[in-house]
GROMACS .gro file of C-alpha atoms in nm:
model
  212
    1MET     CA    1   1.667  -2.525  -4.851
    2ALA     CA    2   1.578  -2.776  -5.132
    3VAL     CA    3   1.202  -2.672  -5.164
    4LYS     CA    4   1.063  -2.865  -5.373
    5ARG     CA    5   0.700  -2.958  -5.562
    6PRO     CA    6   0.570  -3.236  -5.712
    7VAL     CA    7   0.544  -3.310  -6.081
    8TRP     CA    8   0.186  -3.305  -6.061
    9ALA     CA    9   0.129  -2.924  -5.844
   10VAL     CA   10   0.384  -2.737  -6.049
   11LEU     CA   11   0.266  -2.917  -6.406
   12THR     CA   12  -0.084  -2.812  -6.276
   13LEU     CA   13   0.063  -2.425  -6.148
   14LEU     CA   14   0.237  -2.372  -6.479
   15GLY     CA   15  -0.041  -2.520  -6.721
   16VAL     CA   16  -0.286  -2.272  -6.547
   17CYS     CA   17  -0.109  -2.009  -6.552
   18ALA     CA   18  -0.048  -2.026  -6.915
   19VAL     CA   19  -0.404  -2.110  -7.020
   20VAL     CA   20  -0.554  -1.798  -6.826
   21VAL     CA   21  -0.292  -1.526  -7.049
   22TYR     CA   22  -0.325  -1.749  -7.353
   23LEU     CA   23  -0.751  -1.631  -7.364
   24ALA     CA   24  -0.683  -1.352  -7.155
   25ASP     CA   25  -0.514  -1.236  -7.475
   26GLN     CA   26  -0.708  -1.382  -7.761
   27LEU     CA   27  -0.985  -1.288  -7.585
   28SER     CA   28  -0.916  -0.872  -7.518
   29LYS     CA   29  -0.786  -0.944  -7.927
   30PHE     CA   30  -1.055  -1.123  -8.035
   31TRP     CA   31  -1.257  -0.771  -7.891
   32VAL     CA   32  -1.062  -0.528  -8.047
   33LYS     CA   33  -1.031  -0.672  -8.366
   34ASN     CA   34  -1.430  -0.594  -8.381
   35THR     CA   35  -1.533  -0.316  -8.195
   36LEU     CA   36  -1.253  -0.049  -8.223
   37PRO     CA   37  -1.209   0.113  -8.561
   38GLU     CA   38  -0.810   0.089  -8.700
   39GLY     CA   39  -0.551   0.315  -8.637
   40VAL     CA   40  -0.761   0.503  -8.418
   41SER     CA   41  -0.666   0.653  -8.075
   42ASN     CA   42  -0.942   0.581  -7.830
   43PRO     CA   43  -0.816   0.763  -7.421
   44VAL     CA   44  -0.917   0.564  -7.167
   45LEU     CA   45  -0.726   0.725  -6.868
   46GLY     CA   46  -0.626   1.016  -7.083
   47ASP     CA   47  -0.309   0.938  -7.181
   48PHE     CA   48  -0.199   0.684  -6.855
   49LEU     CA   49  -0.365   0.471  -7.117
   50GLN     CA   50  -0.539   0.493  -7.435
   51PHE     CA   51  -0.624   0.215  -7.699
   52TYR     CA   52  -0.486   0.276  -8.057
   53PHE     CA   53  -0.551  -0.121  -8.275
   54VAL     CA   54  -0.272  -0.180  -8.526
   55ARG     CA   55  -0.167  -0.455  -8.676
   56ASN     CA   56   0.252  -0.538  -8.580
   57PRO     CA   57   0.443  -0.708  -8.839
   58GLY     CA   58   0.702  -0.710  -8.526
   59ALA     CA   59   0.793  -0.857  -8.202
   60ALA     CA   60   0.669  -0.758  -7.830
   61PHE     CA   61   0.656  -0.422  -7.895
   62SER     CA   62   0.678  -0.339  -8.258
   63ILE     CA   63   0.983  -0.433  -8.267
   64ALA     CA   64   1.219  -0.611  -8.573
   65SER     CA   65   0.822  -0.512  -8.801
   66GLY     CA   66   0.865  -0.754  -9.131
   67SER     CA   67   1.032  -1.015  -8.978
   68THR     CA   68   0.703  -1.237  -8.860
   69TRP     CA   69   0.771  -1.540  -9.074
   70ILE     CA   70   1.181  -1.498  -8.784
   71PHE     CA   71   0.931  -1.454  -8.507
   72SER     CA   72   0.653  -1.739  -8.608
   73ILE     CA   73   0.921  -2.020  -8.567
   74LEU     CA   74   1.118  -1.865  -8.257
   75ALA     CA   75   0.774  -1.885  -8.099
   76ALA     CA   76   0.741  -2.271  -8.184
   77ILE     CA   77   1.062  -2.352  -8.091
   78VAL     CA   78   1.079  -2.171  -7.788
   79THR     CA   79   0.721  -2.349  -7.659
   80ILE     CA   80   0.842  -2.661  -7.761
   81VAL     CA   81   1.165  -2.645  -7.529
   82ILE     CA   82   0.929  -2.550  -7.194
   83ILE     CA   83   0.709  -2.808  -7.302
   84VAL     CA   84   1.006  -3.073  -7.332
   85PHE     CA   85   1.142  -2.960  -7.002
   86ALA     CA   86   0.859  -2.865  -6.827
   87ARG     CA   87   0.911  -3.219  -6.607
   88LYS     CA   88   1.258  -3.022  -6.492
   89ILE     CA   89   1.065  -2.724  -6.324
   90ARG     CA   90   1.016  -2.810  -5.900
   91SER     CA   91   0.952  -2.456  -5.827
   92VAL     CA   92   0.672  -2.241  -5.824
   93ALA     CA   93   0.781  -1.992  -5.838
   94TRP     CA   94   0.995  -2.093  -6.163
   95ALA     CA   95   0.623  -2.251  -6.303
   96VAL     CA   96   0.527  -1.947  -6.291
   97VAL     CA   97   0.744  -1.833  -6.474
   98PHE     CA   98   0.734  -2.043  -6.773
   99GLY     CA   99   0.302  -2.097  -6.730
  100LEU     CA  100   0.357  -1.697  -6.863
  101LEU     CA  101   0.642  -1.697  -7.042
  102LEU     CA  102   0.454  -2.023  -7.240
  103GLY     CA  103   0.082  -1.857  -7.205
  104GLY     CA  104   0.195  -1.491  -7.388
  105THR     CA  105   0.416  -1.699  -7.671
  106LEU     CA  106   0.180  -1.937  -7.831
  107GLY     CA  107  -0.071  -1.578  -7.750
  108ASN     CA  108   0.144  -1.432  -8.054
  109LEU     CA  109   0.185  -1.697  -8.232
  110THR     CA  110  -0.180  -1.756  -8.256
  111ASP     CA  111  -0.224  -1.416  -8.450
  112ARG     CA  112   0.059  -1.500  -8.690
  113LEU     CA  113  -0.033  -1.831  -8.747
  114THR     CA  114  -0.429  -1.710  -8.804
  115GLN     CA  115  -0.427  -1.382  -8.846
  116GLN     CA  116  -0.385  -1.160  -9.156
  117ASN     CA  117  -0.060  -1.030  -9.330
  118ALA     CA  118   0.015  -0.700  -9.428
  119GLU     CA  119  -0.183  -0.774  -9.791
  120GLY     CA  120  -0.522  -0.851  -9.555
  121VAL     CA  121  -0.456  -1.220  -9.655
  122VAL     CA  122  -0.456  -1.569  -9.435
  123GLU     CA  123  -0.109  -1.671  -9.446
  124PHE     CA  124  -0.001  -1.934  -9.187
  125GLY     CA  125   0.342  -1.803  -9.033
  126HIS     CA  126   0.354  -1.439  -9.223
  127GLY     CA  127  -0.018  -1.332  -8.956
  128LEU     CA  128   0.025  -1.042  -8.785
  129VAL     CA  129  -0.010  -0.928  -8.417
  130ILE     CA  130  -0.263  -0.723  -8.297
  131ASP     CA  131  -0.190  -0.478  -7.992
  132PHE     CA  132  -0.425  -0.230  -7.886
  133ILE     CA  133  -0.256  -0.102  -7.597
  134TYR     CA  134  -0.047   0.248  -7.584
  135THR     CA  135   0.052   0.424  -7.274
  136PRO     CA  136   0.246   0.721  -7.366
  137TRP     CA  137   0.374   0.874  -7.082
  138MET     CA  138   0.587   0.509  -7.080
  139MET     CA  139   0.706   0.424  -7.413
  140PRO     CA  140   0.648   0.484  -7.747
  141ALA     CA  141   0.510   0.137  -7.887
  142ILE     CA  142   0.160  -0.009  -7.900
  143TYR     CA  143   0.133  -0.399  -7.742
  144ASN     CA  144  -0.116  -0.647  -7.655
  145ILE     CA  145  -0.124  -0.859  -7.298
  146ALA     CA  146   0.095  -1.158  -7.446
  147ASP     CA  147   0.364  -0.841  -7.505
  148ILE     CA  148   0.274  -0.824  -7.111
  149SER     CA  149   0.308  -1.163  -6.954
  150ILE     CA  150   0.640  -1.254  -7.170
  151VAL     CA  151   0.836  -0.881  -7.056
  152SER     CA  152   0.677  -0.994  -6.680
  153SER     CA  153   0.834  -1.327  -6.754
  154MET     CA  154   1.141  -1.213  -6.888
  155CYS     CA  155   1.146  -0.987  -6.515
  156LEU     CA  156   1.114  -1.233  -6.286
  157LEU     CA  157   1.319  -1.443  -6.417
  158VAL     CA  158   1.592  -1.262  -6.352
  159ILE     CA  159   1.490  -1.138  -5.940
  160LEU     CA  160   1.544  -1.583  -5.942
  161THR     CA  161   1.822  -1.611  -6.098
  162PHE     CA  162   2.060  -1.304  -5.889
  163SER     CA  163   1.795  -1.472  -5.588
  164GLY     CA  164   1.964  -1.834  -5.654
  165ILE     CA  165   1.667  -1.998  -5.598
  166HIS     CA  166   1.593  -2.308  -5.929
  167ILE     CA  167   1.449  -2.436  -6.168
  168ASP     CA  168   1.503  -2.770  -5.970
  169GLY     CA  169   1.352  -2.583  -5.627
  170THR     CA  170   1.664  -2.536  -5.415
  171ARG     CA  171   1.870  -2.232  -5.377
  172GLU     CA  172   2.207  -2.138  -5.375
  173THR     CA  173   2.329  -2.107  -4.990
  174ARG     CA  174   2.616  -1.878  -4.922
  175LYS     CA  175   2.922  -1.952  -4.757
  176LYS     CA  176   3.080  -1.984  -4.474
  177ASN     CA  177   3.384  -1.757  -4.428
  178THR     CA  178   3.675  -2.039  -4.270
  179ASN     CA  179   3.927  -1.757  -4.121
  180GLU     CA  180   3.557  -1.646  -3.904
  181PRO     CA  181   3.661  -1.841  -3.524
  182PRO     CA  182   3.378  -2.037  -3.449
  183ILE     CA  183   3.100  -1.878  -3.256
  184GLY     CA  184   3.144  -1.939  -2.895
  185SER     CA  185   3.495  -1.987  -2.872
  186ASN     CA  186   3.769  -1.782  -2.729
  187PRO     CA  187   4.135  -1.641  -2.891
  188THR     CA  188   4.444  -1.821  -2.653
  189VAL     CA  189   4.570  -1.589  -2.453
  190THR     CA  190   4.946  -1.578  -2.320
  191LEU     CA  191   5.037  -1.449  -1.942
  192GLN     CA  192   5.331  -1.334  -1.879
  193GLY     CA  193   5.460  -1.201  -1.551
  194GLY     CA  194   5.203  -1.265  -1.326
  195LEU     CA  195   5.079  -1.621  -1.234
  196THR     CA  196   5.417  -1.733  -1.187
  197GLY     CA  197   5.587  -1.647  -0.923
  198GLN     CA  198   6.011  -1.691  -1.006
  199GLY     CA  199   6.181  -1.620  -0.507
  200GLY     CA  200   6.127  -1.863  -0.314
  201PRO     CA  201   5.881  -1.914   0.050
  202GLY     CA  202   6.014  -1.526   0.248
  203ASN     CA  203   6.196  -1.435  -0.062
  204GLY     CA  204   6.000  -1.049  -0.163
  205GLY     CA  205   5.957  -1.192  -0.547
  206THR     CA  206   5.820  -1.005  -0.770
  207GLY     CA  207   5.434  -1.107  -0.723
  208GLY     CA  208   5.451  -1.423  -0.751
  209ALA     CA  209   5.251  -1.679  -0.556
  210GLY     CA  210   5.561  -1.745  -0.268
  211GLY     CA  211   5.609  -1.395  -0.232
  212ASN     CA  212   5.551  -1.176   0.084
   0.00000   0.00000   0.00000
């Protein structure tokens, strides 16, 4: 069944999600830069959660360090694609997916465009991303709110895809088995013998209507 939403409602939700994620990411990074010492572990909930301020030259979760400019280009492309195709979205769930992805992408892209590079110089497209969330029980990498948002959007995308929910708000319906008989119908029953007597009146046939 199709569940389509107005364009303005979907775009508003997408924009709100993106803005909330972006502000949360940038404000938290601003706080980290001005509060936490770099390269020092600060336990928040023991080993469960720690704040560990580092500057990441790679992608989310410190993947592919040293390729900052490549991820800057990819982030810019993702942002443009989302903006171009946003008008085709009619699903609330898909609006959340792209809102989370857009906010997270813009958050890390802002760092790459405005933060210092490995030499301590602000270089367009080569800035180091600020990471500070560390959960050693789950993974060895250090990450930030933008990373969490991007990964969450990918997980939700997979769920929606397997659920058959399309970007335009429609949903795939399961095909019915055409070999099954319609509900309420009875199979044809062939009766042999007993209903039609073989003997005439007065003749004791085998269970016929005219028998004894």
